[in-house]
PDB file of C-alpha atoms in Angstrom:
ATOM      1  CA  MET A   1       5.488  15.000  52.180  1.00  0.00           C
ATOM      2  CA  PRO A   2       7.275  18.222  53.253  1.00  0.00           C
ATOM      3  CA  TRP A   3       7.325  21.414  51.217  1.00  0.00           C
ATOM      4  CA  LEU A   4      10.833  22.223  50.004  1.00  0.00           C
ATOM      5  CA  PRO A   5      12.373  25.329  48.429  1.00  0.00           C
ATOM      6  CA  PHE A   6      12.725  24.816  44.687  1.00  0.00           C
ATOM      7  CA  GLU A   7      15.839  26.953  44.423  1.00  0.00           C
ATOM      8  CA  PRO A   8      18.333  24.096  45.121  1.00  0.00           C
ATOM      9  CA  VAL A   9      17.002  22.265  42.048  1.00  0.00           C
ATOM     10  CA  VAL A  10      18.122  25.259  40.009  1.00  0.00           C
ATOM     11  CA  THR A  11      21.334  26.150  41.839  1.00  0.00           C
ATOM     12  CA  GLU A  12      22.712  22.888  43.247  1.00  0.00           C
ATOM     13  CA  PRO A  13      23.560  20.164  40.681  1.00  0.00           C
ATOM     14  CA  SER A  14      23.590  17.500  43.418  1.00  0.00           C
ATOM     15  CA  THR A  15      19.878  18.124  44.114  1.00  0.00           C
ATOM     16  CA  LEU A  16      19.047  17.701  40.443  1.00  0.00           C
ATOM     17  CA  GLU A  17      21.191  14.573  40.189  1.00  0.00           C
ATOM     18  CA  ARG A  18      19.322  13.010  43.119  1.00  0.00           C
ATOM     19  CA  ARG A  19      16.051  13.715  41.327  1.00  0.00           C
ATOM     20  CA  VAL A  20      17.393  12.029  38.185  1.00  0.00           C
ATOM     21  CA  ASP A  21      18.436   8.983  40.229  1.00  0.00           C
ATOM     22  CA  ASP A  22      14.988   8.794  41.825  1.00  0.00           C
ATOM     23  CA  VAL A  23      13.260   9.028  38.441  1.00  0.00           C
ATOM     24  CA  ARG A  24      15.596   6.388  37.037  1.00  0.00           C
ATOM     25  CA  ALA A  25      14.750   4.018  39.889  1.00  0.00           C
ATOM     26  CA  ALA A  26      11.025   4.654  39.455  1.00  0.00           C
ATOM     27  CA  LEU A  27      11.186   3.991  35.712  1.00  0.00           C
ATOM     28  CA  ALA A  28      13.070   0.779  36.358  1.00  0.00           C
ATOM     29  CA  GLU A  29      10.562  -0.362  38.980  1.00  0.00           C
ATOM     30  CA  ARG A  30       7.663   0.340  36.629  1.00  0.00           C
ATOM     31  CA  GLY A  31       9.269  -1.957  34.063  1.00  0.00           C
ATOM     32  CA  ASP A  32      10.319  -4.514  36.693  1.00  0.00           C
ATOM     33  CA  ARG A  33      13.968  -3.992  35.812  1.00  0.00           C
ATOM     34  CA  SER A  34      17.202  -2.961  37.461  1.00  0.00           C
ATOM     35  CA  PRO A  35      17.956   0.797  37.449  1.00  0.00           C
ATOM     36  CA  ASP A  36      21.193  -0.020  35.614  1.00  0.00           C
ATOM     37  CA  VAL A  37      19.109  -1.064  32.606  1.00  0.00           C
ATOM     38  CA  VAL A  38      17.566   2.405  32.307  1.00  0.00           C
ATOM     39  CA  GLU A  39      20.002   4.736  30.535  1.00  0.00           C
ATOM     40  CA  ARG A  40      20.935   7.679  32.707  1.00  0.00           C
ATOM     41  CA  GLN A  41      20.546  10.067  29.761  1.00  0.00           C
ATOM     42  CA  VAL A  42      16.975   8.853  29.251  1.00  0.00           C
ATOM     43  CA  ALA A  43      16.109   9.332  32.922  1.00  0.00           C
ATOM     44  CA  ALA A  44      17.741  12.772  32.871  1.00  0.00           C
ATOM     45  CA  SER A  45      15.739  13.893  29.835  1.00  0.00           C
ATOM     46  CA  ILE A  46      12.479  12.653  31.364  1.00  0.00           C
ATOM     47  CA  THR A  47      13.347  14.374  34.646  1.00  0.00           C
ATOM     48  CA  HIS A  48      14.125  17.603  32.784  1.00  0.00           C
ATOM     49  CA  GLY A  49      10.904  17.439  30.803  1.00  0.00           C
ATOM     50  CA  GLY A  50       8.849  16.941  33.947  1.00  0.00           C
ATOM     51  CA  LEU A  51      10.489  19.818  35.789  1.00  0.00           C
ATOM     52  CA  VAL A  52      10.241  22.375  32.987  1.00  0.00           C
ATOM     53  CA  SER A  53       6.650  21.391  32.160  1.00  0.00           C
ATOM     54  CA  ARG A  54       5.595  21.828  35.774  1.00  0.00           C
ATOM     55  CA  LEU A  55       7.122  25.314  35.867  1.00  0.00           C
ATOM     56  CA  ILE A  56       5.930  26.521  32.481  1.00  0.00           C
ATOM     57  CA  SER A  57       2.303  25.372  32.685  1.00  0.00           C
ATOM     58  CA  PRO A  58       1.066  27.579  35.559  1.00  0.00           C
ATOM     59  CA  ALA A  59       3.076  30.578  34.368  1.00  0.00           C
ATOM     60  CA  LEU A  60       1.645  30.408  30.855  1.00  0.00           C
ATOM     61  CA  GLY A  61      -1.831  29.683  32.185  1.00  0.00           C
ATOM     62  CA  CYS A  62      -1.767  32.753  34.409  1.00  0.00           C
ATOM     63  CA  ALA A  63      -0.424  34.910  31.583  1.00  0.00           C
ATOM     64  CA  VAL A  64      -3.070  33.823  29.072  1.00  0.00           C
ATOM     65  CA  VAL A  65      -6.100  33.578  31.344  1.00  0.00           C
ATOM     66  CA  CYS A  66      -5.421  36.300  33.933  1.00  0.00           C
ATOM     67  CA  GLY A  67      -2.988  38.637  32.183  1.00  0.00           C
ATOM     68  CA  HIS A  68      -0.643  38.155  35.115  1.00  0.00           C
ATOM     69  CA  VAL A  69       2.613  36.269  35.720  1.00  0.00           C
ATOM     70  CA  PRO A  70       3.384  35.264  39.338  1.00  0.00           C
ATOM     71  CA  ASP A  71       6.757  36.118  40.823  1.00  0.00           C
ATOM     72  CA  MET A  72       8.272  32.776  39.809  1.00  0.00           C
ATOM     73  CA  THR A  73      11.887  33.427  40.604  1.00  0.00           C
ATOM     74  CA  ALA A  74      13.537  30.332  42.047  1.00  0.00           C
ATOM     75  CA  ALA A  75      13.623  31.709  45.586  1.00  0.00           C
ATOM     76  CA  ASN A  76       9.828  32.150  45.607  1.00  0.00           C
ATOM     77  CA  VAL A  77       8.799  28.690  44.410  1.00  0.00           C
ATOM     78  CA  TRP A  78       8.249  25.687  46.689  1.00  0.00           C
ATOM     79  CA  TRP A  79       7.551  22.060  45.775  1.00  0.00           C
ATOM     80  CA  GLN A  80       7.041  18.541  47.076  1.00  0.00           C
ATOM     81  CA  ASP A  81       9.582  16.063  45.714  1.00  0.00           C
ATOM     82  CA  THR A  82       7.122  13.365  44.644  1.00  0.00           C
ATOM     83  CA  LEU A  83       7.121  11.005  41.654  1.00  0.00           C
ATOM     84  CA  GLY A  84       4.456   9.510  39.424  1.00  0.00           C
ATOM     85  CA  GLY A  85       2.886  12.631  37.936  1.00  0.00           C
ATOM     86  CA  PRO A  86       2.857  16.425  38.283  1.00  0.00           C
ATOM     87  CA  PHE A  87       4.412  17.209  41.645  1.00  0.00           C
ATOM     88  CA  PRO A  88       2.747  19.731  44.014  1.00  0.00           C
ATOM     89  CA  LEU A  89       3.991  23.259  43.342  1.00  0.00           C
ATOM     90  CA  SER A  90       3.436  26.382  45.439  1.00  0.00           C
ATOM     91  CA  LEU A  91       3.665  29.871  43.922  1.00  0.00           C
ATOM     92  CA  PRO A  92       3.553  33.248  45.704  1.00  0.00           C
ATOM     93  CA  LEU A  93       0.254  35.132  45.767  1.00  0.00           C
ATOM     94  CA  ASP A  94       1.905  38.517  46.189  1.00  0.00           C
ATOM     95  CA  GLY A  95       3.930  40.341  43.559  1.00  0.00           C
ATOM     96  CA  GLY A  96       4.229  39.319  39.960  1.00  0.00           C
ATOM     97  CA  VAL A  97       3.598  41.307  36.808  1.00  0.00           C
ATOM     98  CA  SER A  98       0.388  42.242  34.982  1.00  0.00           C
ATOM     99  CA  GLY A  99       0.052  43.892  31.606  1.00  0.00           C
ATOM    100  CA  GLU A 100       0.026  43.440  27.855  1.00  0.00           C
ATOM    101  CA  PRO A 101       1.392  40.233  26.288  1.00  0.00           C
ATOM    102  CA  GLU A 102       4.872  41.649  25.655  1.00  0.00           C
ATOM    103  CA  VAL A 103       5.160  42.598  29.349  1.00  0.00           C
ATOM    104  CA  LEU A 104       4.020  39.128  30.398  1.00  0.00           C
ATOM    105  CA  VAL A 105       6.492  37.448  28.067  1.00  0.00           C
ATOM    106  CA  GLU A 106       9.346  39.498  29.498  1.00  0.00           C
ATOM    107  CA  ALA A 107       8.237  38.551  33.018  1.00  0.00           C
ATOM    108  CA  MET A 108       8.280  34.874  32.049  1.00  0.00           C
ATOM    109  CA  ARG A 109      11.689  35.279  30.392  1.00  0.00           C
ATOM    110  CA  SER A 110      13.236  36.693  33.537  1.00  0.00           C
ATOM    111  CA  SER A 111      11.692  34.131  35.875  1.00  0.00           C
ATOM    112  CA  VAL A 112      10.435  30.775  34.680  1.00  0.00           C
ATOM    113  CA  VAL A 113      12.491  30.744  31.464  1.00  0.00           C
ATOM    114  CA  ALA A 114      15.594  31.617  33.473  1.00  0.00           C
ATOM    115  CA  MET A 115      14.889  28.664  35.760  1.00  0.00           C
ATOM    116  CA  THR A 116      14.414  26.251  32.874  1.00  0.00           C
ATOM    117  CA  SER A 117      17.653  27.482  31.317  1.00  0.00           C
ATOM    118  CA  ALA A 118      19.551  26.848  34.552  1.00  0.00           C
ATOM    119  CA  ILE A 119      18.057  23.363  34.854  1.00  0.00           C
ATOM    120  CA  THR A 120      18.949  22.670  31.226  1.00  0.00           C
ATOM    121  CA  SER A 121      22.572  23.728  31.761  1.00  0.00           C
ATOM    122  CA  ALA A 122      22.833  21.520  34.833  1.00  0.00           C
ATOM    123  CA  VAL A 123      21.453  18.468  33.003  1.00  0.00           C
ATOM    124  CA  VAL A 124      23.836  19.024  30.089  1.00  0.00           C
ATOM    125  CA  SER A 125      26.857  19.307  32.370  1.00  0.00           C
ATOM    126  CA  THR A 126      26.055  16.530  34.855  1.00  0.00           C
ATOM    127  CA  CYS A 127      24.135  13.962  32.805  1.00  0.00           C
ATOM    128  CA  ASP A 128      25.652  14.297  29.318  1.00  0.00           C
ATOM    129  CA  VAL A 129      22.355  14.935  27.532  1.00  0.00           C
ATOM    130  CA  SER A 130      22.355  16.808  24.229  1.00  0.00           C
ATOM    131  CA  PRO A 131      21.257  20.460  24.468  1.00  0.00           C
ATOM    132  CA  LEU A 132      19.123  19.842  21.357  1.00  0.00           C
ATOM    133  CA  VAL A 133      17.131  17.189  23.213  1.00  0.00           C
ATOM    134  CA  LEU A 134      16.540  19.510  26.153  1.00  0.00           C
ATOM    135  CA  ALA A 135      15.625  22.466  23.920  1.00  0.00           C
ATOM    136  CA  GLY A 136      12.984  20.224  22.407  1.00  0.00           C
ATOM    137  CA  ASN A 137      11.711  19.377  25.892  1.00  0.00           C
ATOM    138  CA  VAL A 138      11.211  23.055  26.698  1.00  0.00           C
ATOM    139  CA  ALA A 139       9.546  23.825  23.370  1.00  0.00           C
ATOM    140  CA  ALA A 140       7.273  20.810  23.755  1.00  0.00           C
ATOM    141  CA  ALA A 141       6.360  21.875  27.299  1.00  0.00           C
ATOM    142  CA  ILE A 142       5.398  25.353  26.114  1.00  0.00           C
ATOM    143  CA  ASN A 143       3.319  23.919  23.268  1.00  0.00           C
ATOM    144  CA  ALA A 144       1.584  21.386  25.521  1.00  0.00           C
ATOM    145  CA  ALA A 145       0.647  24.094  28.009  1.00  0.00           C
ATOM    146  CA  ALA A 146      -0.766  26.277  25.234  1.00  0.00           C
ATOM    147  CA  LEU A 147      -2.775  23.364  23.824  1.00  0.00           C
ATOM    148  CA  THR A 148      -4.220  22.591  27.244  1.00  0.00           C
ATOM    149  CA  ILE A 149      -5.392  26.183  27.655  1.00  0.00           C
ATOM    150  CA  ALA A 150      -6.923  26.206  24.163  1.00  0.00           C
ATOM    151  CA  ALA A 151      -8.689  22.896  24.802  1.00  0.00           C
ATOM    152  CA  ARG A 152     -10.293  24.348  27.933  1.00  0.00           C
ATOM    153  CA  ASP A 153     -11.452  27.543  26.195  1.00  0.00           C
ATOM    154  CA  LEU A 154     -11.339  27.844  22.405  1.00  0.00           C
ATOM    155  CA  ASP A 155     -11.788  31.602  22.690  1.00  0.00           C
ATOM    156  CA  LEU A 156      -8.323  31.747  24.261  1.00  0.00           C
ATOM    157  CA  ALA A 157      -6.596  29.632  21.594  1.00  0.00           C
ATOM    158  CA  ASP A 158      -5.199  32.488  19.498  1.00  0.00           C
ATOM    159  CA  ARG A 159      -3.952  34.375  22.558  1.00  0.00           C
ATOM    160  CA  SER A 160      -2.503  31.203  24.042  1.00  0.00           C
ATOM    161  CA  PHE A 161      -0.605  30.264  20.885  1.00  0.00           C
ATOM    162  CA  ALA A 162       0.649  33.819  20.310  1.00  0.00           C
ATOM    163  CA  ILE A 163       2.017  34.208  23.845  1.00  0.00           C
ATOM    164  CA  ALA A 164       3.516  30.717  23.712  1.00  0.00           C
ATOM    165  CA  ASP A 165       5.308  31.523  20.447  1.00  0.00           C
ATOM    166  CA  ALA A 166       6.682  34.707  21.991  1.00  0.00           C
ATOM    167  CA  VAL A 167       7.887  32.829  25.079  1.00  0.00           C
ATOM    168  CA  ARG A 168       9.642  30.281  22.861  1.00  0.00           C
ATOM    169  CA  ALA A 169      11.387  33.117  21.023  1.00  0.00           C
ATOM    170  CA  ALA A 170      12.359  34.720  24.330  1.00  0.00           C
ATOM    171  CA  ALA A 171      13.786  31.373  25.426  1.00  0.00           C
ATOM    172  CA  GLY A 172      16.032  31.327  22.354  1.00  0.00           C
ATOM    173  CA  LEU A 173      14.455  28.208  20.893  1.00  0.00           C
ATOM    174  CA  ASP A 174      15.335  29.114  17.315  1.00  0.00           C
ATOM    175  CA  SER A 175      16.084  25.457  16.541  1.00  0.00           C
ATOM    176  CA  GLU A 176      12.391  24.655  17.097  1.00  0.00           C
ATOM    177  CA  PRO A 177      10.710  26.591  14.256  1.00  0.00           C
ATOM    178  CA  SER A 178       7.413  24.675  14.197  1.00  0.00           C
ATOM    179  CA  PRO A 179       4.629  27.073  15.260  1.00  0.00           C
ATOM    180  CA  THR A 180       2.672  26.485  18.443  1.00  0.00           C
ATOM    181  CA  GLY A 181      -0.522  24.508  17.971  1.00  0.00           C
ATOM    182  CA  PRO A 182      -1.837  21.008  17.216  1.00  0.00           C
ATOM    183  CA  ALA A 183       0.604  20.583  14.303  1.00  0.00           C
ATOM    184  CA  PHE A 184       3.692  21.359  16.400  1.00  0.00           C
ATOM    185  CA  ARG A 185       6.618  18.981  15.880  1.00  0.00           C
ATOM    186  CA  ARG A 186       9.862  19.215  17.798  1.00  0.00           C
ATOM    187  CA  ASN A 187      13.261  18.877  16.098  1.00  0.00           C
ATOM    188  CA  SER A 188      14.528  16.286  18.559  1.00  0.00           C
ATOM    189  CA  CYS A 189      13.408  13.267  20.555  1.00  0.00           C
ATOM    190  CA  CYS A 190      13.006  13.252  24.347  1.00  0.00           C
ATOM    191  CA  LEU A 191      14.550   9.727  24.333  1.00  0.00           C
ATOM    192  CA  ALA A 192      11.596   8.167  26.170  1.00  0.00           C
ATOM    193  CA  TYR A 193      11.171   5.550  23.438  1.00  0.00           C
ATOM    194  CA  ARG A 194      14.488   4.045  24.561  1.00  0.00           C
ATOM    195  CA  LEU A 195      12.793   2.846  27.737  1.00  0.00           C
ATOM    196  CA  ASN A 196      11.330   0.066  25.598  1.00  0.00           C
ATOM    197  CA  PRO A 197      13.100  -0.009  22.202  1.00  0.00           C
ATOM    198  CA  ALA A 198      11.224  -3.127  21.128  1.00  0.00           C
ATOM    199  CA  HIS A 199       7.922  -1.228  21.045  1.00  0.00           C
ATOM    200  CA  ARG A 200       9.311   2.230  20.244  1.00  0.00           C
ATOM    201  CA  GLU A 201       6.461   4.258  21.694  1.00  0.00           C
ATOM    202  CA  LEU A 202       6.765   7.832  20.419  1.00  0.00           C
ATOM    203  CA  CYS A 203       5.293  11.081  21.716  1.00  0.00           C
ATOM    204  CA  GLY A 204       2.764  12.816  19.501  1.00  0.00           C
ATOM    205  CA  ASP A 205       5.137  15.679  18.632  1.00  0.00           C
ATOM    206  CA  CYS A 206       8.297  13.549  18.218  1.00  0.00           C
ATOM    207  CA  VAL A 207      10.706  14.215  15.373  1.00  0.00           C
ATOM    208  CA  LEU A 208      10.870  10.454  14.736  1.00  0.00           C
ATOM    209  CA  ARG A 209       7.235  10.315  13.615  1.00  0.00           C
TER     210      ARG A 209
END
């Protein structure tokens, strides 16, 4: 699988739309159904959630564990366009920002948060998904990354949750007031339950719980 520049995902809506179509087809195949049965909005939300989670996780991990944020502007990130789990992601070793938490949060705001915002805008405009749904995806991705760090090292839990809360504020996620941590609940649903409405499987942080 070739390495590709990530920037077109952020800057070219057609690249993002192709990814949504591929995810839609994969979801349909997993359920032994036609892609037409899978709602495009559902596939778009799942695509969005996967993309923003994959970007946020390493950035937050580096900030919390190393006190450093890589130079994750879109032009410096490469990926492999695979399906079925976290896709391979390549980040630059040179550059980036080190410092106190407020410096790290600002570095994330100007890089990875900016990318997630651009992806969100593209999904809203091309796939007709509610901005509230996508805001919840970003907030949930930040919380999940912070929980993963805390689960690996309990001594980092407070730092992880504090930086995650600050990143959420920097991302303008005021509609998601639940604090970072195990009790986090988003104010929207990612729509994944609509893949199989008969069973209505819900995420652990879903507003519908």
